[in-house]
């Protein structure tokens, strides 16, 4: 039975925290396994990749078959349902257009002392994209990770995707082609992260790794951070829906089930100011579950990872949203713009009754790679600037150096760094 809570009831804070919480992993065991895998890849390179792929994906590869050939990728594009290809191309155009608006401009100016100051933006050299494999993998994730990198100007994008038992998802390869991915390797797991980070004879190292994966992939990204950059450590997916009496209970129920069918601890919370609406949403979920194909995952999520919460008003609902900092926040209310200024912490906000979160997953244009597990308190969703670096510019004329040199020498002496001071005074005295 779904969790039902009422704000103000005994123990509400603790119950709400449990409803928001991510599933726990055996982190110590996973950390040790991943550490061993990464060490093997670092020391043995391609040999370790091939052996680990045989072990975990039950697939024997050689050096030649490790990478998908351009001919195989082209064949996948032809084999993919034309409607899927058209949808991927539409998504590509919308994602590109939105992320192009995020690209920052260089700037430089001269201040009153004659000092030139500025910022220069440059893309990282190479990006690695991890894509979960098998028949249940997601071509939309390829677009969301690759296109911002292309917009940023990244010259090389290498994608890794496992093909367990030899299963290849042609739509994933098609998405990679449409997004402009340069290299695609059929390896996965922590070993693929190690190959991207450290490099092997077949896979050149990258500067940053992005993309979702299981607990082992997430831990591998955590351990290689510093050797390379990463996007984030993503947890289970989550949605919080704030609804008022103008909302359609059937639509709310559908949005909750859409999130819960992700499985792997995905969470769906609905906050409403009306008991009758809460009852109607619960009835609708039960009704829709009965008709949902392959509903086992969604049913488990509804029983274990969902909650309907009654609140006194929408303002209190927003306050609770700021506590959870959800990955996805739907404002299924008559006037979402009224609530928007008070929302401080959310990965993405979906405004109004006609904006289901699934639109953002696919063709809305915004990115669906978002902070989870409360990290929206300090982190943002993936964007163009995640693939760029900001470099400071500074330039002094002789007069500007004369104006700033004295205070610089004073501070250098205060910190007992006389060579710092001399590097300034030697110029002033010449």
PDB file of N, CA and C in Angstrom, residues 275-349:
ATOM      1  N   UNK A 275      -7.757  16.340   0.876  1.00  0.00           N
ATOM      2  CA  UNK A 275      -7.857  14.911   1.120  1.00  0.00           C
ATOM      3  C   UNK A 275      -8.580  14.194  -0.018  1.00  0.00           C
ATOM      4  N   UNK A 276      -9.619  14.815  -0.561  1.00  0.00           N
ATOM      5  CA  UNK A 276     -10.364  14.193  -1.653  1.00  0.00           C
ATOM      6  C   UNK A 276      -9.483  13.999  -2.881  1.00  0.00           C
ATOM      7  N   UNK A 277      -8.623  15.004  -3.172  1.00  0.00           N
ATOM      8  CA  UNK A 277      -7.705  14.868  -4.306  1.00  0.00           C
ATOM      9  C   UNK A 277      -6.698  13.753  -4.051  1.00  0.00           C
ATOM     10  N   UNK A 278      -6.214  13.647  -2.837  1.00  0.00           N
ATOM     11  CA  UNK A 278      -5.289  12.568  -2.492  1.00  0.00           C
ATOM     12  C   UNK A 278      -5.938  11.207  -2.726  1.00  0.00           C
ATOM     13  N   UNK A 279      -7.179  11.068  -2.297  1.00  0.00           N
ATOM     14  CA  UNK A 279      -7.897   9.804  -2.501  1.00  0.00           C
ATOM     15  C   UNK A 279      -8.076   9.513  -3.983  1.00  0.00           C
ATOM     16  N   UNK A 280      -8.402  10.555  -4.751  1.00  0.00           N
ATOM     17  CA  UNK A 280      -8.637  10.369  -6.182  1.00  0.00           C
ATOM     18  C   UNK A 280      -7.356   9.945  -6.902  1.00  0.00           C
ATOM     19  N   UNK A 281      -6.225  10.525  -6.507  1.00  0.00           N
ATOM     20  CA  UNK A 281      -4.945  10.145  -7.120  1.00  0.00           C
ATOM     21  C   UNK A 281      -4.620   8.690  -6.808  1.00  0.00           C
ATOM     22  N   UNK A 282      -4.832   8.286  -5.571  1.00  0.00           N
ATOM     23  CA  UNK A 282      -4.552   6.889  -5.212  1.00  0.00           C
ATOM     24  C   UNK A 282      -5.427   5.930  -6.008  1.00  0.00           C
ATOM     25  N   UNK A 283      -6.698   6.250  -6.139  1.00  0.00           N
ATOM     26  CA  UNK A 283      -7.581   5.381  -6.930  1.00  0.00           C
ATOM     27  C   UNK A 283      -7.128   5.313  -8.385  1.00  0.00           C
ATOM     28  N   UNK A 284      -6.708   6.444  -8.927  1.00  0.00           N
ATOM     29  CA  UNK A 284      -6.287   6.479 -10.323  1.00  0.00           C
ATOM     30  C   UNK A 284      -5.023   5.653 -10.552  1.00  0.00           C
ATOM     31  N   UNK A 285      -4.080   5.715  -9.626  1.00  0.00           N
ATOM     32  CA  UNK A 285      -2.873   4.908  -9.779  1.00  0.00           C
ATOM     33  C   UNK A 285      -3.229   3.427  -9.798  1.00  0.00           C
ATOM     34  N   UNK A 286      -4.079   3.013  -8.876  1.00  0.00           N
ATOM     35  CA  UNK A 286      -4.478   1.607  -8.832  1.00  0.00           C
ATOM     36  C   UNK A 286      -5.173   1.198 -10.127  1.00  0.00           C
ATOM     37  N   UNK A 287      -6.013   2.088 -10.648  1.00  0.00           N
ATOM     38  CA  UNK A 287      -6.721   1.780 -11.897  1.00  0.00           C
ATOM     39  C   UNK A 287      -5.749   1.670 -13.061  1.00  0.00           C
ATOM     40  N   UNK A 288      -4.810   2.603 -13.164  1.00  0.00           N
ATOM     41  CA  UNK A 288      -3.881   2.590 -14.281  1.00  0.00           C
ATOM     42  C   UNK A 288      -2.872   1.453 -14.191  1.00  0.00           C
ATOM     43  N   UNK A 289      -2.500   1.084 -12.973  1.00  0.00           N
ATOM     44  CA  UNK A 289      -1.597  -0.060 -12.821  1.00  0.00           C
ATOM     45  C   UNK A 289      -2.195  -1.321 -13.424  1.00  0.00           C
ATOM     46  N   UNK A 290      -3.492  -1.464 -13.306  1.00  0.00           N
ATOM     47  CA  UNK A 290      -4.164  -2.662 -13.817  1.00  0.00           C
ATOM     48  C   UNK A 290      -4.091  -2.761 -15.332  1.00  0.00           C
ATOM     49  N   UNK A 291      -3.880  -1.630 -16.002  1.00  0.00           N
ATOM     50  CA  UNK A 291      -3.857  -1.629 -17.468  1.00  0.00           C
ATOM     51  C   UNK A 291      -2.469  -1.371 -18.039  1.00  0.00           C
ATOM     52  N   UNK A 292      -1.480  -1.131 -17.175  1.00  0.00           N
ATOM     53  CA  UNK A 292      -0.141  -0.793 -17.642  1.00  0.00           C
ATOM     54  C   UNK A 292       0.617  -2.058 -18.043  1.00  0.00           C
ATOM     55  N   UNK A 293       1.109  -2.135 -19.284  1.00  0.00           N
ATOM     56  CA  UNK A 293       1.891  -3.311 -19.692  1.00  0.00           C
ATOM     57  C   UNK A 293       3.154  -3.429 -18.852  1.00  0.00           C
ATOM     58  N   UNK A 294       3.565  -4.662 -18.574  1.00  0.00           N
ATOM     59  CA  UNK A 294       4.784  -4.919 -17.780  1.00  0.00           C
ATOM     60  C   UNK A 294       4.817  -4.026 -16.546  1.00  0.00           C
ATOM     61  N   UNK A 295       3.789  -4.160 -15.717  1.00  0.00           N
ATOM     62  CA  UNK A 295       3.619  -3.234 -14.600  1.00  0.00           C
ATOM     63  C   UNK A 295       4.307  -3.665 -13.314  1.00  0.00           C
ATOM     64  N   UNK A 296       5.070  -4.746 -13.347  1.00  0.00           N
ATOM     65  CA  UNK A 296       5.679  -5.247 -12.115  1.00  0.00           C
ATOM     66  C   UNK A 296       6.580  -4.206 -11.461  1.00  0.00           C
ATOM     67  N   UNK A 297       7.407  -3.555 -12.259  1.00  0.00           N
ATOM     68  CA  UNK A 297       8.339  -2.559 -11.717  1.00  0.00           C
ATOM     69  C   UNK A 297       7.584  -1.386 -11.117  1.00  0.00           C
ATOM     70  N   UNK A 298       6.601  -0.866 -11.859  1.00  0.00           N
ATOM     71  CA  UNK A 298       5.825   0.271 -11.367  1.00  0.00           C
ATOM     72  C   UNK A 298       5.036  -0.096 -10.117  1.00  0.00           C
ATOM     73  N   UNK A 299       4.526  -1.325 -10.072  1.00  0.00           N
ATOM     74  CA  UNK A 299       3.768  -1.765  -8.897  1.00  0.00           C
ATOM     75  C   UNK A 299       4.661  -1.805  -7.665  1.00  0.00           C
ATOM     76  N   UNK A 300       5.860  -2.352  -7.807  1.00  0.00           N
ATOM     77  CA  UNK A 300       6.792  -2.382  -6.675  1.00  0.00           C
ATOM     78  C   UNK A 300       7.139  -0.961  -6.232  1.00  0.00           C
ATOM     79  N   UNK A 301       7.338  -0.077  -7.208  1.00  0.00           N
ATOM     80  CA  UNK A 301       7.646   1.299  -6.862  1.00  0.00           C
ATOM     81  C   UNK A 301       6.499   1.968  -6.129  1.00  0.00           C
ATOM     82  N   UNK A 302       5.274   1.711  -6.567  1.00  0.00           N
ATOM     83  CA  UNK A 302       4.097   2.292  -5.916  1.00  0.00           C
ATOM     84  C   UNK A 302       3.974   1.807  -4.476  1.00  0.00           C
ATOM     85  N   UNK A 303       4.309   0.564  -4.235  1.00  0.00           N
ATOM     86  CA  UNK A 303       4.198   0.005  -2.897  1.00  0.00           C
ATOM     87  C   UNK A 303       5.349   0.407  -1.982  1.00  0.00           C
ATOM     88  N   UNK A 304       6.536   0.637  -2.580  1.00  0.00           N
ATOM     89  CA  UNK A 304       7.735   0.824  -1.750  1.00  0.00           C
ATOM     90  C   UNK A 304       8.376   2.206  -1.835  1.00  0.00           C
ATOM     91  N   UNK A 305       8.103   2.949  -2.901  1.00  0.00           N
ATOM     92  CA  UNK A 305       8.872   4.180  -3.125  1.00  0.00           C
ATOM     93  C   UNK A 305       7.992   5.359  -3.530  1.00  0.00           C
ATOM     94  N   UNK A 306       6.746   5.345  -3.098  1.00  0.00           N
ATOM     95  CA  UNK A 306       5.829   6.430  -3.452  1.00  0.00           C
ATOM     96  C   UNK A 306       5.125   6.931  -2.195  1.00  0.00           C
ATOM     97  N   UNK A 307       4.658   8.166  -2.261  1.00  0.00           N
ATOM     98  CA  UNK A 307       3.926   8.736  -1.125  1.00  0.00           C
ATOM     99  C   UNK A 307       2.977   9.816  -1.624  1.00  0.00           C
ATOM    100  N   UNK A 308       1.825   9.892  -0.982  1.00  0.00           N
ATOM    101  CA  UNK A 308       0.883  10.990  -1.191  1.00  0.00           C
ATOM    102  C   UNK A 308       0.795  11.742   0.127  1.00  0.00           C
ATOM    103  N   UNK A 309       1.041  13.039   0.074  1.00  0.00           N
ATOM    104  CA  UNK A 309       1.201  13.836   1.294  1.00  0.00           C
ATOM    105  C   UNK A 309       0.200  14.982   1.272  1.00  0.00           C
ATOM    106  N   UNK A 310      -0.602  15.077   2.310  1.00  0.00           N
ATOM    107  CA  UNK A 310      -1.542  16.186   2.444  1.00  0.00           C
ATOM    108  C   UNK A 310      -0.869  17.332   3.203  1.00  0.00           C
ATOM    109  N   UNK A 311      -0.960  18.520   2.635  1.00  0.00           N
ATOM    110  CA  UNK A 311      -0.347  19.717   3.225  1.00  0.00           C
ATOM    111  C   UNK A 311      -1.433  20.780   3.419  1.00  0.00           C
ATOM    112  N   UNK A 312      -1.223  21.721   4.321  1.00  0.00           N
ATOM    113  CA  UNK A 312      -2.262  22.722   4.565  1.00  0.00           C
ATOM    114  C   UNK A 312      -2.474  23.686   3.407  1.00  0.00           C
ATOM    115  N   UNK A 313      -1.398  23.962   2.630  1.00  0.00           N
ATOM    116  CA  UNK A 313      -1.521  24.895   1.515  1.00  0.00           C
ATOM    117  C   UNK A 313      -0.337  24.693   0.573  1.00  0.00           C
ATOM    118  N   UNK A 314      -0.379  25.363  -0.577  1.00  0.00           N
ATOM    119  CA  UNK A 314       0.671  25.194  -1.582  1.00  0.00           C
ATOM    120  C   UNK A 314       2.003  25.775  -1.126  1.00  0.00           C
ATOM    121  N   UNK A 315       1.956  26.814  -0.297  1.00  0.00           N
ATOM    122  CA  UNK A 315       3.197  27.388   0.211  1.00  0.00           C
ATOM    123  C   UNK A 315       3.972  26.374   1.048  1.00  0.00           C
ATOM    124  N   UNK A 316       3.248  25.603   1.842  1.00  0.00           N
ATOM    125  CA  UNK A 316       3.904  24.563   2.633  1.00  0.00           C
ATOM    126  C   UNK A 316       4.452  23.473   1.704  1.00  0.00           C
ATOM    127  N   UNK A 317       3.746  23.178   0.641  1.00  0.00           N
ATOM    128  CA  UNK A 317       4.228  22.188  -0.320  1.00  0.00           C
ATOM    129  C   UNK A 317       5.562  22.627  -0.923  1.00  0.00           C
ATOM    130  N   UNK A 318       5.662  23.902  -1.285  1.00  0.00           N
ATOM    131  CA  UNK A 318       6.911  24.415  -1.847  1.00  0.00           C
ATOM    132  C   UNK A 318       8.032  24.346  -0.814  1.00  0.00           C
ATOM    133  N   UNK A 319       7.714  24.648   0.439  1.00  0.00           N
ATOM    134  CA  UNK A 319       8.728  24.557   1.494  1.00  0.00           C
ATOM    135  C   UNK A 319       9.259  23.131   1.618  1.00  0.00           C
ATOM    136  N   UNK A 320       8.373  22.148   1.522  1.00  0.00           N
ATOM    137  CA  UNK A 320       8.808  20.752   1.583  1.00  0.00           C
ATOM    138  C   UNK A 320       9.616  20.378   0.340  1.00  0.00           C
ATOM    139  N   UNK A 321       9.240  20.939  -0.809  1.00  0.00           N
ATOM    140  CA  UNK A 321      10.016  20.697  -2.026  1.00  0.00           C
ATOM    141  C   UNK A 321      11.444  21.206  -1.858  1.00  0.00           C
ATOM    142  N   UNK A 322      11.608  22.349  -1.232  1.00  0.00           N
ATOM    143  CA  UNK A 322      12.950  22.885  -1.012  1.00  0.00           C
ATOM    144  C   UNK A 322      13.762  22.022  -0.058  1.00  0.00           C
ATOM    145  N   UNK A 323      13.078  21.324   0.835  1.00  0.00           N
ATOM    146  CA  UNK A 323      13.782  20.395   1.730  1.00  0.00           C
ATOM    147  C   UNK A 323      14.254  19.171   0.958  1.00  0.00           C
ATOM    148  N   UNK A 324      13.387  18.610   0.118  1.00  0.00           N
ATOM    149  CA  UNK A 324      13.749  17.423  -0.661  1.00  0.00           C
ATOM    150  C   UNK A 324      14.734  17.764  -1.774  1.00  0.00           C
ATOM    151  N   UNK A 325      14.601  18.941  -2.402  1.00  0.00           N
ATOM    152  CA  UNK A 325      15.400  19.318  -3.581  1.00  0.00           C
ATOM    153  C   UNK A 325      15.291  18.239  -4.654  1.00  0.00           C
ATOM    154  N   UNK A 326      14.079  18.004  -5.175  1.00  0.00           N
ATOM    155  CA  UNK A 326      13.867  16.869  -6.071  1.00  0.00           C
ATOM    156  C   UNK A 326      14.534  17.054  -7.433  1.00  0.00           C
ATOM    157  N   UNK A 327      14.837  15.941  -8.040  1.00  0.00           N
ATOM    158  CA  UNK A 327      15.356  15.950  -9.412  1.00  0.00           C
ATOM    159  C   UNK A 327      14.337  16.605 -10.356  1.00  0.00           C
ATOM    160  N   UNK A 328      13.102  16.150 -10.290  1.00  0.00           N
ATOM    161  CA  UNK A 328      12.014  16.700 -11.106  1.00  0.00           C
ATOM    162  C   UNK A 328      10.930  17.252 -10.177  1.00  0.00           C
ATOM    163  N   UNK A 329      10.493  18.469 -10.436  1.00  0.00           N
ATOM    164  CA  UNK A 329       9.401  19.066  -9.672  1.00  0.00           C
ATOM    165  C   UNK A 329       8.324  19.525 -10.644  1.00  0.00           C
ATOM    166  N   UNK A 330       7.152  18.919 -10.550  1.00  0.00           N
ATOM    167  CA  UNK A 330       6.014  19.329 -11.362  1.00  0.00           C
ATOM    168  C   UNK A 330       5.117  20.258 -10.541  1.00  0.00           C
ATOM    169  N   UNK A 331       4.796  21.420 -11.103  1.00  0.00           N
ATOM    170  CA  UNK A 331       3.837  22.326 -10.480  1.00  0.00           C
ATOM    171  C   UNK A 331       2.519  22.182 -11.230  1.00  0.00           C
ATOM    172  N   UNK A 332       1.756  21.170 -10.827  1.00  0.00           N
ATOM    173  CA  UNK A 332       0.479  20.870 -11.480  1.00  0.00           C
ATOM    174  C   UNK A 332      -0.623  21.684 -10.826  1.00  0.00           C
ATOM    175  N   UNK A 333      -0.497  22.992 -10.995  1.00  0.00           N
ATOM    176  CA  UNK A 333      -1.405  23.931 -10.337  1.00  0.00           C
ATOM    177  C   UNK A 333      -1.919  24.928 -11.369  1.00  0.00           C
ATOM    178  N   UNK A 334      -2.958  25.654 -10.979  1.00  0.00           N
ATOM    179  CA  UNK A 334      -3.605  26.589 -11.895  1.00  0.00           C
ATOM    180  C   UNK A 334      -2.698  27.757 -12.253  1.00  0.00           C
ATOM    181  N   UNK A 335      -1.834  28.171 -11.324  1.00  0.00           N
ATOM    182  CA  UNK A 335      -0.969  29.322 -11.561  1.00  0.00           C
ATOM    183  C   UNK A 335       0.457  28.985 -11.108  1.00  0.00           C
ATOM    184  N   UNK A 336       1.193  28.212 -11.919  1.00  0.00           N
ATOM    185  CA  UNK A 336       2.529  27.785 -11.482  1.00  0.00           C
ATOM    186  C   UNK A 336       3.506  28.946 -11.326  1.00  0.00           C
ATOM    187  N   UNK A 337       3.328  29.999 -12.121  1.00  0.00           N
ATOM    188  CA  UNK A 337       4.251  31.135 -12.032  1.00  0.00           C
ATOM    189  C   UNK A 337       4.205  31.809 -10.653  1.00  0.00           C
ATOM    190  N   UNK A 338       3.075  31.682  -9.965  1.00  0.00           N
ATOM    191  CA  UNK A 338       2.973  32.275  -8.623  1.00  0.00           C
ATOM    192  C   UNK A 338       3.883  31.551  -7.644  1.00  0.00           C
ATOM    193  N   UNK A 339       4.017  30.249  -7.803  1.00  0.00           N
ATOM    194  CA  UNK A 339       4.849  29.471  -6.885  1.00  0.00           C
ATOM    195  C   UNK A 339       6.323  29.503  -7.261  1.00  0.00           C
ATOM    196  N   UNK A 340       6.599  29.727  -8.530  1.00  0.00           N
ATOM    197  CA  UNK A 340       7.957  29.573  -9.045  1.00  0.00           C
ATOM    198  C   UNK A 340       9.005  30.371  -8.276  1.00  0.00           C
ATOM    199  N   UNK A 341       8.777  31.646  -7.919  1.00  0.00           N
ATOM    200  CA  UNK A 341       9.838  32.402  -7.234  1.00  0.00           C
ATOM    201  C   UNK A 341      10.280  31.804  -5.900  1.00  0.00           C
ATOM    202  N   UNK A 342       9.406  31.017  -5.266  1.00  0.00           N
ATOM    203  CA  UNK A 342       9.739  30.460  -3.955  1.00  0.00           C
ATOM    204  C   UNK A 342      10.450  29.113  -4.041  1.00  0.00           C
ATOM    205  N   UNK A 343      10.528  28.534  -5.237  1.00  0.00           N
ATOM    206  CA  UNK A 343      11.236  27.260  -5.404  1.00  0.00           C
ATOM    207  C   UNK A 343      12.726  27.546  -5.545  1.00  0.00           C
ATOM    208  N   UNK A 344      13.514  27.083  -4.588  1.00  0.00           N
ATOM    209  CA  UNK A 344      14.950  27.334  -4.592  1.00  0.00           C
ATOM    210  C   UNK A 344      15.761  26.119  -5.016  1.00  0.00           C
ATOM    211  N   UNK A 345      15.246  24.930  -4.749  1.00  0.00           N
ATOM    212  CA  UNK A 345      16.050  23.730  -4.955  1.00  0.00           C
ATOM    213  C   UNK A 345      15.260  22.691  -5.752  1.00  0.00           C
ATOM    214  N   UNK A 346      15.609  22.537  -7.024  1.00  0.00           N
ATOM    215  CA  UNK A 346      15.036  21.496  -7.881  1.00  0.00           C
ATOM    216  C   UNK A 346      15.925  21.353  -9.103  1.00  0.00           C
ATOM    217  N   UNK A 347      16.056  20.120  -9.587  1.00  0.00           N
ATOM    218  CA  UNK A 347      16.859  19.912 -10.788  1.00  0.00           C
ATOM    219  C   UNK A 347      16.207  20.514 -12.011  1.00  0.00           C
ATOM    220  N   UNK A 348      14.907  20.282 -12.165  1.00  0.00           N
ATOM    221  CA  UNK A 348      14.130  20.853 -13.258  1.00  0.00           C
ATOM    222  C   UNK A 348      12.706  21.059 -12.766  1.00  0.00           C
ATOM    223  N   UNK A 349      12.076  22.125 -13.238  1.00  0.00           N
ATOM    224  CA  UNK A 349      10.715  22.464 -12.837  1.00  0.00           C
ATOM    225  C   UNK A 349       9.819  22.421 -14.071  1.00  0.00           C
TER     226      UNK A 349
END
